[in-house]
């Protein structure tokens, strides 16, 4: 989560753009309601021109989700995909949405004359009245380098699949599928933690689609300081990943690739059977214990 002090940086009107992944990846938690309210207050009072891009692809995996697009629709570009929710990542079924009444069109209208002329030349193949093109229309045109705008959009099979996904969710008024998916993710997380012999504090904001295990934080909390120094001196942060792959066949990613802690492992809970995550947890714990054994052996030497 973000502190109030961090969010307060948005009060600076020189900040023009906020890019948000909500729920996050890989921490996999949704923004707290207090944070959403603070951002809305800042936009309403001191930074009304702030443009927000929010990627809400993991929204359906957590209870009580609220998008920034719901409270700041005029300022927000909403990005969403059905791929995670329905396990159809290969289809690449996504959408970008803006409100009909959006500050983006106001910003286009307020551009300097020279910039408007440049954009008029860019979109001149579409219409003589380029000033009338909305931000959304320009976005569609830009997706095909303008000249090929007539080919923009999804193929017919993709459109049909997108419609089926949307209709399925709309007709499921009891949210039975959504609840079953959330429970499935929770069971997989529980299985992983059982294998790790580790507990997580309950968090109502947790989506749990991913989990990021920060080994150095755990080491600092449960071992003497010289164990952490031993790890940093003797190994690269990715060493555990190679050991996992070589010894157990478990292939994972390093959290630093997602700007996470360097000594972290990122796992997806969306891909394997529940029992597999218990095996993965045991494998990670087994490999991690090797470092403790090596450290203790070094301390025992005269």
PDB file of N, CA and C in Angstrom, residues 144-223:
ATOM      1  N   UNK A 144      -3.411   1.653 -35.534  1.00  0.00           N
ATOM      2  CA  UNK A 144      -3.088   1.157 -36.875  1.00  0.00           C
ATOM      3  C   UNK A 144      -2.344   2.211 -37.694  1.00  0.00           C
ATOM      4  N   UNK A 145      -1.518   3.017 -36.987  1.00  0.00           N
ATOM      5  CA  UNK A 145      -0.732   4.053 -37.670  1.00  0.00           C
ATOM      6  C   UNK A 145      -1.601   4.949 -38.542  1.00  0.00           C
ATOM      7  N   UNK A 146      -2.812   5.197 -38.120  1.00  0.00           N
ATOM      8  CA  UNK A 146      -3.778   6.122 -38.709  1.00  0.00           C
ATOM      9  C   UNK A 146      -4.268   5.662 -40.082  1.00  0.00           C
ATOM     10  N   UNK A 147      -3.351   5.486 -41.026  1.00  0.00           N
ATOM     11  CA  UNK A 147      -3.741   5.189 -42.402  1.00  0.00           C
ATOM     12  C   UNK A 147      -4.536   3.887 -42.507  1.00  0.00           C
ATOM     13  N   UNK A 148      -4.250   2.939 -41.624  1.00  0.00           N
ATOM     14  CA  UNK A 148      -4.939   1.646 -41.664  1.00  0.00           C
ATOM     15  C   UNK A 148      -6.018   1.551 -40.587  1.00  0.00           C
ATOM     16  N   UNK A 149      -6.607   2.693 -40.266  1.00  0.00           N
ATOM     17  CA  UNK A 149      -7.622   2.730 -39.210  1.00  0.00           C
ATOM     18  C   UNK A 149      -8.786   1.795 -39.504  1.00  0.00           C
ATOM     19  N   UNK A 150      -9.111   1.614 -40.783  1.00  0.00           N
ATOM     20  CA  UNK A 150     -10.246   0.767 -41.142  1.00  0.00           C
ATOM     21  C   UNK A 150     -10.024  -0.699 -40.763  1.00  0.00           C
ATOM     22  N   UNK A 151      -8.778  -1.058 -40.437  1.00  0.00           N
ATOM     23  CA  UNK A 151      -8.496  -2.440 -40.017  1.00  0.00           C
ATOM     24  C   UNK A 151      -8.384  -2.561 -38.500  1.00  0.00           C
ATOM     25  N   UNK A 152      -8.640  -1.485 -37.786  1.00  0.00           N
ATOM     26  CA  UNK A 152      -8.463  -1.494 -36.332  1.00  0.00           C
ATOM     27  C   UNK A 152      -9.519  -2.362 -35.656  1.00  0.00           C
ATOM     28  N   UNK A 153      -9.199  -2.765 -34.439  1.00  0.00           N
ATOM     29  CA  UNK A 153     -10.142  -3.544 -33.659  1.00  0.00           C
ATOM     30  C   UNK A 153      -9.826  -5.022 -33.665  1.00  0.00           C
ATOM     31  N   UNK A 154     -10.700  -5.788 -33.050  1.00  0.00           N
ATOM     32  CA  UNK A 154     -10.497  -7.219 -32.927  1.00  0.00           C
ATOM     33  C   UNK A 154     -11.084  -7.962 -34.116  1.00  0.00           C
ATOM     34  N   UNK A 155     -10.552  -9.152 -34.367  1.00  0.00           N
ATOM     35  CA  UNK A 155     -11.122 -10.008 -35.398  1.00  0.00           C
ATOM     36  C   UNK A 155     -12.503 -10.477 -34.953  1.00  0.00           C
ATOM     37  N   UNK A 156     -13.295 -10.976 -35.901  1.00  0.00           N
ATOM     38  CA  UNK A 156     -14.653 -11.399 -35.548  1.00  0.00           C
ATOM     39  C   UNK A 156     -14.670 -12.507 -34.492  1.00  0.00           C
ATOM     40  N   UNK A 157     -13.820 -13.539 -34.595  1.00  0.00           N
ATOM     41  CA  UNK A 157     -13.816 -14.544 -33.514  1.00  0.00           C
ATOM     42  C   UNK A 157     -13.492 -13.938 -32.150  1.00  0.00           C
ATOM     43  N   UNK A 158     -12.584 -12.969 -32.119  1.00  0.00           N
ATOM     44  CA  UNK A 158     -12.257 -12.324 -30.848  1.00  0.00           C
ATOM     45  C   UNK A 158     -13.432 -11.505 -30.324  1.00  0.00           C
ATOM     46  N   UNK A 159     -14.131 -10.825 -31.233  1.00  0.00           N
ATOM     47  CA  UNK A 159     -15.295 -10.051 -30.811  1.00  0.00           C
ATOM     48  C   UNK A 159     -16.373 -10.953 -30.223  1.00  0.00           C
ATOM     49  N   UNK A 160     -16.602 -12.103 -30.865  1.00  0.00           N
ATOM     50  CA  UNK A 160     -17.608 -13.044 -30.365  1.00  0.00           C
ATOM     51  C   UNK A 160     -17.204 -13.567 -28.985  1.00  0.00           C
ATOM     52  N   UNK A 161     -15.925 -13.934 -28.839  1.00  0.00           N
ATOM     53  CA  UNK A 161     -15.460 -14.454 -27.552  1.00  0.00           C
ATOM     54  C   UNK A 161     -15.557 -13.388 -26.471  1.00  0.00           C
ATOM     55  N   UNK A 162     -15.217 -12.149 -26.821  1.00  0.00           N
ATOM     56  CA  UNK A 162     -15.318 -11.037 -25.875  1.00  0.00           C
ATOM     57  C   UNK A 162     -16.763 -10.856 -25.417  1.00  0.00           C
ATOM     58  N   UNK A 163     -17.694 -10.930 -26.368  1.00  0.00           N
ATOM     59  CA  UNK A 163     -19.110 -10.780 -26.035  1.00  0.00           C
ATOM     60  C   UNK A 163     -19.593 -11.917 -25.136  1.00  0.00           C
ATOM     61  N   UNK A 164     -19.139 -13.140 -25.422  1.00  0.00           N
ATOM     62  CA  UNK A 164     -19.548 -14.282 -24.607  1.00  0.00           C
ATOM     63  C   UNK A 164     -19.043 -14.143 -23.167  1.00  0.00           C
ATOM     64  N   UNK A 165     -17.799 -13.717 -23.018  1.00  0.00           N
ATOM     65  CA  UNK A 165     -17.259 -13.514 -21.676  1.00  0.00           C
ATOM     66  C   UNK A 165     -18.067 -12.457 -20.923  1.00  0.00           C
ATOM     67  N   UNK A 166     -18.344 -11.341 -21.601  1.00  0.00           N
ATOM     68  CA  UNK A 166     -19.070 -10.250 -20.960  1.00  0.00           C
ATOM     69  C   UNK A 166     -20.485 -10.683 -20.573  1.00  0.00           C
ATOM     70  N   UNK A 167     -21.163 -11.384 -21.485  1.00  0.00           N
ATOM     71  CA  UNK A 167     -22.525 -11.832 -21.206  1.00  0.00           C
ATOM     72  C   UNK A 167     -22.554 -12.845 -20.064  1.00  0.00           C
ATOM     73  N   UNK A 168     -21.579 -13.740 -20.052  1.00  0.00           N
ATOM     74  CA  UNK A 168     -21.511 -14.738 -18.980  1.00  0.00           C
ATOM     75  C   UNK A 168     -21.436 -14.057 -17.619  1.00  0.00           C
ATOM     76  N   UNK A 169     -20.603 -13.034 -17.520  1.00  0.00           N
ATOM     77  CA  UNK A 169     -20.451 -12.347 -16.236  1.00  0.00           C
ATOM     78  C   UNK A 169     -21.701 -11.553 -15.883  1.00  0.00           C
ATOM     79  N   UNK A 170     -22.318 -10.934 -16.875  1.00  0.00           N
ATOM     80  CA  UNK A 170     -23.521 -10.142 -16.609  1.00  0.00           C
ATOM     81  C   UNK A 170     -24.685 -11.023 -16.151  1.00  0.00           C
ATOM     82  N   UNK A 171     -24.800 -12.221 -16.735  1.00  0.00           N
ATOM     83  CA  UNK A 171     -25.910 -13.111 -16.397  1.00  0.00           C
ATOM     84  C   UNK A 171     -25.708 -13.815 -15.056  1.00  0.00           C
ATOM     85  N   UNK A 172     -24.474 -13.872 -14.601  1.00  0.00           N
ATOM     86  CA  UNK A 172     -24.167 -14.517 -13.319  1.00  0.00           C
ATOM     87  C   UNK A 172     -24.404 -13.511 -12.194  1.00  0.00           C
ATOM     88  N   UNK A 173     -25.669 -13.204 -11.943  1.00  0.00           N
ATOM     89  CA  UNK A 173     -26.007 -12.164 -10.976  1.00  0.00           C
ATOM     90  C   UNK A 173     -25.604 -12.541  -9.553  1.00  0.00           C
ATOM     91  N   UNK A 174     -25.547 -13.820  -9.262  1.00  0.00           N
ATOM     92  CA  UNK A 174     -25.141 -14.266  -7.927  1.00  0.00           C
ATOM     93  C   UNK A 174     -23.629 -14.258  -7.760  1.00  0.00           C
ATOM     94  N   UNK A 175     -22.917 -13.970  -8.842  1.00  0.00           N
ATOM     95  CA  UNK A 175     -21.450 -13.937  -8.836  1.00  0.00           C
ATOM     96  C   UNK A 175     -20.869 -15.283  -8.373  1.00  0.00           C
ATOM     97  N   UNK A 176     -21.500 -16.370  -8.795  1.00  0.00           N
ATOM     98  CA  UNK A 176     -21.036 -17.703  -8.398  1.00  0.00           C
ATOM     99  C   UNK A 176     -19.666 -18.007  -8.990  1.00  0.00           C
ATOM    100  N   UNK A 177     -19.480 -17.660 -10.267  1.00  0.00           N
ATOM    101  CA  UNK A 177     -18.181 -17.931 -10.894  1.00  0.00           C
ATOM    102  C   UNK A 177     -17.084 -17.101 -10.234  1.00  0.00           C
ATOM    103  N   UNK A 178     -17.368 -15.836 -10.000  1.00  0.00           N
ATOM    104  CA  UNK A 178     -16.364 -14.956  -9.397  1.00  0.00           C
ATOM    105  C   UNK A 178     -15.953 -15.467  -8.017  1.00  0.00           C
ATOM    106  N   UNK A 179     -16.933 -15.873  -7.228  1.00  0.00           N
ATOM    107  CA  UNK A 179     -16.633 -16.380  -5.894  1.00  0.00           C
ATOM    108  C   UNK A 179     -15.826 -17.672  -5.975  1.00  0.00           C
ATOM    109  N   UNK A 180     -16.161 -18.535  -6.931  1.00  0.00           N
ATOM    110  CA  UNK A 180     -15.429 -19.798  -7.052  1.00  0.00           C
ATOM    111  C   UNK A 180     -13.985 -19.560  -7.464  1.00  0.00           C
ATOM    112  N   UNK A 181     -13.755 -18.581  -8.329  1.00  0.00           N
ATOM    113  CA  UNK A 181     -12.390 -18.257  -8.749  1.00  0.00           C
ATOM    114  C   UNK A 181     -11.586 -17.699  -7.576  1.00  0.00           C
ATOM    115  N   UNK A 182     -12.196 -16.809  -6.807  1.00  0.00           N
ATOM    116  CA  UNK A 182     -11.500 -16.246  -5.649  1.00  0.00           C
ATOM    117  C   UNK A 182     -11.164 -17.325  -4.626  1.00  0.00           C
ATOM    118  N   UNK A 183     -12.080 -18.253  -4.401  1.00  0.00           N
ATOM    119  CA  UNK A 183     -11.813 -19.340  -3.461  1.00  0.00           C
ATOM    120  C   UNK A 183     -10.708 -20.256  -3.976  1.00  0.00           C
ATOM    121  N   UNK A 184     -10.696 -20.496  -5.281  1.00  0.00           N
ATOM    122  CA  UNK A 184      -9.657 -21.338  -5.875  1.00  0.00           C
ATOM    123  C   UNK A 184      -8.275 -20.736  -5.649  1.00  0.00           C
ATOM    124  N   UNK A 185      -8.152 -19.426  -5.878  1.00  0.00           N
ATOM    125  CA  UNK A 185      -6.872 -18.752  -5.672  1.00  0.00           C
ATOM    126  C   UNK A 185      -6.460 -18.824  -4.204  1.00  0.00           C
ATOM    127  N   UNK A 186      -7.429 -18.644  -3.304  1.00  0.00           N
ATOM    128  CA  UNK A 186      -7.115 -18.702  -1.869  1.00  0.00           C
ATOM    129  C   UNK A 186      -6.645 -20.100  -1.460  1.00  0.00           C
ATOM    130  N   UNK A 187      -7.275 -21.129  -2.010  1.00  0.00           N
ATOM    131  CA  UNK A 187      -6.857 -22.497  -1.672  1.00  0.00           C
ATOM    132  C   UNK A 187      -5.442 -22.775  -2.180  1.00  0.00           C
ATOM    133  N   UNK A 188      -5.125 -22.280  -3.348  1.00  0.00           N
ATOM    134  CA  UNK A 188      -3.772 -22.473  -3.879  1.00  0.00           C
ATOM    135  C   UNK A 188      -2.741 -21.739  -3.028  1.00  0.00           C
ATOM    136  N   UNK A 189      -3.088 -20.531  -2.589  1.00  0.00           N
ATOM    137  CA  UNK A 189      -2.181 -19.796  -1.708  1.00  0.00           C
ATOM    138  C   UNK A 189      -1.998 -20.542  -0.389  1.00  0.00           C
ATOM    139  N   UNK A 190      -3.077 -21.066   0.152  1.00  0.00           N
ATOM    140  CA  UNK A 190      -2.976 -21.833   1.401  1.00  0.00           C
ATOM    141  C   UNK A 190      -2.090 -23.059   1.216  1.00  0.00           C
ATOM    142  N   UNK A 191      -2.215 -23.721   0.065  1.00  0.00           N
ATOM    143  CA  UNK A 191      -1.390 -24.903  -0.200  1.00  0.00           C
ATOM    144  C   UNK A 191       0.083 -24.529  -0.284  1.00  0.00           C
ATOM    145  N   UNK A 192       0.374 -23.400  -0.933  1.00  0.00           N
ATOM    146  CA  UNK A 192       1.760 -22.933  -1.025  1.00  0.00           C
ATOM    147  C   UNK A 192       2.322 -22.643   0.362  1.00  0.00           C
ATOM    148  N   UNK A 193       1.542 -21.952   1.174  1.00  0.00           N
ATOM    149  CA  UNK A 193       2.000 -21.594   2.515  1.00  0.00           C
ATOM    150  C   UNK A 193       2.172 -22.825   3.397  1.00  0.00           C
ATOM    151  N   UNK A 194       1.315 -23.825   3.205  1.00  0.00           N
ATOM    152  CA  UNK A 194       1.465 -25.071   3.961  1.00  0.00           C
ATOM    153  C   UNK A 194       2.793 -25.736   3.618  1.00  0.00           C
ATOM    154  N   UNK A 195       3.125 -25.767   2.333  1.00  0.00           N
ATOM    155  CA  UNK A 195       4.401 -26.336   1.920  1.00  0.00           C
ATOM    156  C   UNK A 195       5.584 -25.550   2.445  1.00  0.00           C
ATOM    157  N   UNK A 196       5.428 -24.243   2.515  1.00  0.00           N
ATOM    158  CA  UNK A 196       6.495 -23.382   3.035  1.00  0.00           C
ATOM    159  C   UNK A 196       6.597 -23.434   4.556  1.00  0.00           C
ATOM    160  N   UNK A 197       5.541 -23.940   5.201  1.00  0.00           N
ATOM    161  CA  UNK A 197       5.430 -23.894   6.668  1.00  0.00           C
ATOM    162  C   UNK A 197       5.505 -22.444   7.148  1.00  0.00           C
ATOM    163  N   UNK A 198       4.669 -21.630   6.521  1.00  0.00           N
ATOM    164  CA  UNK A 198       4.705 -20.191   6.765  1.00  0.00           C
ATOM    165  C   UNK A 198       3.274 -19.677   6.786  1.00  0.00           C
ATOM    166  N   UNK A 199       3.016 -18.660   7.591  1.00  0.00           N
ATOM    167  CA  UNK A 199       1.692 -18.059   7.682  1.00  0.00           C
ATOM    168  C   UNK A 199       1.731 -16.611   7.211  1.00  0.00           C
ATOM    169  N   UNK A 200       0.654 -16.184   6.573  1.00  0.00           N
ATOM    170  CA  UNK A 200       0.483 -14.787   6.199  1.00  0.00           C
ATOM    171  C   UNK A 200      -0.639 -14.187   7.033  1.00  0.00           C
ATOM    172  N   UNK A 201      -0.475 -12.940   7.422  1.00  0.00           N
ATOM    173  CA  UNK A 201      -1.548 -12.258   8.125  1.00  0.00           C
ATOM    174  C   UNK A 201      -2.726 -12.068   7.168  1.00  0.00           C
ATOM    175  N   UNK A 202      -3.956 -12.272   7.616  1.00  0.00           N
ATOM    176  CA  UNK A 202      -5.120 -12.045   6.749  1.00  0.00           C
ATOM    177  C   UNK A 202      -5.137 -10.610   6.232  1.00  0.00           C
ATOM    178  N   UNK A 203      -5.493 -10.448   4.975  1.00  0.00           N
ATOM    179  CA  UNK A 203      -5.542  -9.123   4.368  1.00  0.00           C
ATOM    180  C   UNK A 203      -6.748  -9.068   3.430  1.00  0.00           C
ATOM    181  N   UNK A 204      -7.803  -8.345   3.793  1.00  0.00           N
ATOM    182  CA  UNK A 204      -8.994  -8.280   2.938  1.00  0.00           C
ATOM    183  C   UNK A 204      -8.730  -7.609   1.594  1.00  0.00           C
ATOM    184  N   UNK A 205      -7.588  -6.940   1.458  1.00  0.00           N
ATOM    185  CA  UNK A 205      -7.248  -6.273   0.199  1.00  0.00           C
ATOM    186  C   UNK A 205      -6.432  -7.177  -0.724  1.00  0.00           C
ATOM    187  N   UNK A 206      -6.110  -8.373  -0.269  1.00  0.00           N
ATOM    188  CA  UNK A 206      -5.251  -9.264  -1.056  1.00  0.00           C
ATOM    189  C   UNK A 206      -6.044  -9.940  -2.172  1.00  0.00           C
ATOM    190  N   UNK A 207      -5.546  -9.807  -3.407  1.00  0.00           N
ATOM    191  CA  UNK A 207      -6.112 -10.548  -4.529  1.00  0.00           C
ATOM    192  C   UNK A 207      -5.528 -11.952  -4.575  1.00  0.00           C
ATOM    193  N   UNK A 208      -4.221 -12.065  -4.359  1.00  0.00           N
ATOM    194  CA  UNK A 208      -3.586 -13.373  -4.275  1.00  0.00           C
ATOM    195  C   UNK A 208      -3.314 -14.038  -5.601  1.00  0.00           C
ATOM    196  N   UNK A 209      -3.468 -13.303  -6.693  1.00  0.00           N
ATOM    197  CA  UNK A 209      -3.194 -13.898  -8.008  1.00  0.00           C
ATOM    198  C   UNK A 209      -1.710 -14.230  -8.142  1.00  0.00           C
ATOM    199  N   UNK A 210      -0.884 -13.380  -7.563  1.00  0.00           N
ATOM    200  CA  UNK A 210       0.561 -13.619  -7.487  1.00  0.00           C
ATOM    201  C   UNK A 210       0.983 -13.577  -6.022  1.00  0.00           C
ATOM    202  N   UNK A 211       2.160 -14.110  -5.768  1.00  0.00           N
ATOM    203  CA  UNK A 211       2.762 -13.956  -4.451  1.00  0.00           C
ATOM    204  C   UNK A 211       4.244 -13.677  -4.650  1.00  0.00           C
ATOM    205  N   UNK A 212       4.763 -12.770  -3.859  1.00  0.00           N
ATOM    206  CA  UNK A 212       6.173 -12.400  -3.927  1.00  0.00           C
ATOM    207  C   UNK A 212       6.801 -12.700  -2.571  1.00  0.00           C
ATOM    208  N   UNK A 213       7.738 -13.632  -2.562  1.00  0.00           N
ATOM    209  CA  UNK A 213       8.393 -14.066  -1.327  1.00  0.00           C
ATOM    210  C   UNK A 213       9.725 -13.342  -1.184  1.00  0.00           C
ATOM    211  N   UNK A 214       9.825 -12.469  -0.208  1.00  0.00           N
ATOM    212  CA  UNK A 214      11.042 -11.680   0.013  1.00  0.00           C
ATOM    213  C   UNK A 214      11.906 -12.396   1.051  1.00  0.00           C
ATOM    214  N   UNK A 215      12.919 -13.099   0.581  1.00  0.00           N
ATOM    215  CA  UNK A 215      13.740 -13.907   1.479  1.00  0.00           C
ATOM    216  C   UNK A 215      14.564 -13.055   2.438  1.00  0.00           C
ATOM    217  N   UNK A 216      15.070 -11.934   1.968  1.00  0.00           N
ATOM    218  CA  UNK A 216      15.934 -11.136   2.825  1.00  0.00           C
ATOM    219  C   UNK A 216      15.161 -10.540   3.997  1.00  0.00           C
ATOM    220  N   UNK A 217      13.928 -10.143   3.751  1.00  0.00           N
ATOM    221  CA  UNK A 217      13.105  -9.648   4.854  1.00  0.00           C
ATOM    222  C   UNK A 217      12.889 -10.740   5.897  1.00  0.00           C
ATOM    223  N   UNK A 218      12.613 -11.955   5.436  1.00  0.00           N
ATOM    224  CA  UNK A 218      12.421 -13.076   6.362  1.00  0.00           C
ATOM    225  C   UNK A 218      13.707 -13.366   7.133  1.00  0.00           C
ATOM    226  N   UNK A 219      14.830 -13.346   6.424  1.00  0.00           N
ATOM    227  CA  UNK A 219      16.123 -13.609   7.070  1.00  0.00           C
ATOM    228  C   UNK A 219      16.406 -12.570   8.146  1.00  0.00           C
ATOM    229  N   UNK A 220      16.168 -11.307   7.821  1.00  0.00           N
ATOM    230  CA  UNK A 220      16.446 -10.237   8.783  1.00  0.00           C
ATOM    231  C   UNK A 220      15.569 -10.339  10.031  1.00  0.00           C
ATOM    232  N   UNK A 221      14.382 -10.911   9.883  1.00  0.00           N
ATOM    233  CA  UNK A 221      13.463 -11.007  11.015  1.00  0.00           C
ATOM    234  C   UNK A 221      13.698 -12.252  11.865  1.00  0.00           C
ATOM    235  N   UNK A 222      14.310 -13.299  11.288  1.00  0.00           N
ATOM    236  CA  UNK A 222      14.368 -14.584  11.988  1.00  0.00           C
ATOM    237  C   UNK A 222      15.781 -15.123  12.217  1.00  0.00           C
ATOM    238  N   UNK A 223      16.804 -14.446  11.693  1.00  0.00           N
ATOM    239  CA  UNK A 223      18.169 -14.953  11.830  1.00  0.00           C
ATOM    240  C   UNK A 223      19.103 -13.830  12.269  1.00  0.00           C
TER     241      UNK A 223
END
